[in-house]
Amino acid sequence: EGASFPASNRIFALATDTRSYLWSASSGGVQQANPGAPTEVTLHSADQGMLASNVRVLLADSAGGVWLGGSGAAHFDGVAWTNYAQ
């Protein structure tokens, strides 16, 4: 069962990765949505290893990863999160 997209009506940043997935940073968390399958939505949080909170900035890189920043920074390589200290 997919989460609803967006997680909140307060969106701070949007990005599209190399697979055309839409990423959203909102007051409800960071989400990854597959435009080809509208019910395929993933909410990323500390449960998936993401340390950064209060995310305000998203940047999709050319290698297929996504960077985010706010209170801390993190990078998602498509499999796992790498966190960077504040």
Short mmCIF file of C-alpha atoms in Angstrom, two decimals:
data_model
loop_
_atom_site.label_atom_id
_atom_site.label_comp_id
_atom_site.label_asym_id
_atom_site.label_seq_id
_atom_site.Cartn_x
_atom_site.Cartn_y
_atom_site.Cartn_z
CA GLU A 1 0.00 0.00 0.00
CA GLY A 2 1.51 3.28 -1.08
CA ALA A 3 1.54 6.48 0.91
CA SER A 4 -0.34 9.47 -0.42
CA PHE A 5 1.69 11.99 -2.36
CA PRO A 6 2.56 14.57 -1.25
CA ALA A 7 2.87 13.72 2.44
CA SER A 8 1.93 17.28 3.31
CA ASN A 9 0.54 20.33 1.55
CA ARG A 10 3.65 22.29 2.57
CA ILE A 11 6.33 21.38 0.01
CA PHE A 12 9.78 22.93 0.38
CA ALA A 13 11.61 21.35 -2.60
CA LEU A 14 11.06 19.07 -5.60
CA ALA A 15 13.56 17.14 -7.73
CA THR A 16 13.42 14.52 -10.48
CA ASP A 17 16.07 11.79 -10.53
CA THR A 18 17.56 9.95 -13.53
CA ARG A 19 14.75 7.34 -13.41
CA SER A 20 12.16 10.17 -13.62
CA TYR A 21 11.05 9.56 -10.02
CA LEU A 22 9.72 12.68 -8.34
CA TRP A 23 11.19 13.55 -4.94
CA SER A 24 9.43 15.88 -2.53
CA ALA A 25 10.66 17.48 0.69
CA SER A 26 7.67 18.52 2.76
CA SER A 27 6.70 18.99 6.36
CA GLY A 28 5.57 15.34 6.20
CA GLY A 29 9.01 13.96 5.22
CA VAL A 30 10.95 13.14 2.06
CA GLN A 31 9.03 11.13 -0.51
CA GLN A 32 9.96 9.33 -3.69
CA ALA A 33 7.14 8.81 -6.21
CA ASN A 34 7.10 6.78 -9.41
CA PRO A 35 5.12 8.74 -12.02
CA GLY A 36 4.54 5.52 -13.99
CA ALA A 37 2.88 3.85 -10.99
CA PRO A 38 0.97 6.46 -8.96
CA THR A 39 0.55 4.18 -5.94
CA GLU A 40 4.30 3.51 -5.74
CA VAL A 41 5.32 6.12 -3.17
CA THR A 42 8.07 5.75 -0.56
CA LEU A 43 8.35 7.95 2.51
CA HIS A 44 11.99 8.19 3.64
CA SER A 45 12.78 8.80 7.30
CA ALA A 46 15.09 7.70 10.10
CA ASP A 47 13.61 4.20 9.74
CA GLN A 48 15.42 3.90 6.39
CA GLY A 49 18.65 5.37 7.77
CA MET A 50 18.15 9.01 6.81
CA LEU A 51 19.61 11.26 9.51
CA ALA A 52 18.82 14.71 8.10
CA SER A 53 15.67 16.32 9.41
CA ASN A 54 13.86 19.52 8.52
CA VAL A 55 14.75 18.94 4.84
CA ARG A 56 14.58 22.10 2.73
CA VAL A 57 16.79 21.30 -0.29
CA LEU A 58 16.83 18.39 -2.77
CA LEU A 59 19.26 17.81 -5.63
CA ALA A 60 19.24 14.81 -7.95
CA ASP A 61 22.72 13.97 -9.24
CA SER A 62 23.75 12.51 -12.61
CA ALA A 63 24.68 9.15 -11.01
CA GLY A 64 21.05 8.51 -10.02
CA GLY A 65 21.40 9.61 -6.41
CA VAL A 66 19.63 12.31 -4.46
CA TRP A 67 21.19 14.80 -2.05
CA LEU A 68 19.19 16.53 0.62
CA GLY A 69 19.92 19.19 3.16
CA GLY A 70 18.34 20.94 6.08
CA SER A 71 19.34 20.10 9.63
CA GLY A 72 22.24 18.00 8.38
CA ALA A 73 22.81 16.53 4.93
CA ALA A 74 22.35 13.11 3.39
CA HIS A 75 22.82 11.28 0.08
CA PHE A 76 20.69 8.40 -1.21
CA ASP A 77 22.44 6.24 -3.82
CA GLY A 78 19.33 4.26 -4.71
CA VAL A 79 19.97 1.64 -2.01
CA ALA A 80 21.16 3.29 1.20
CA TRP A 81 21.56 6.65 2.88
CA THR A 82 24.92 8.24 3.73
CA ASN A 83 24.61 10.91 6.42
CA TYR A 84 26.82 13.91 7.02
CA ALA A 85 27.09 15.68 10.37
CA GLN A 86 25.73 19.14 10.95
#
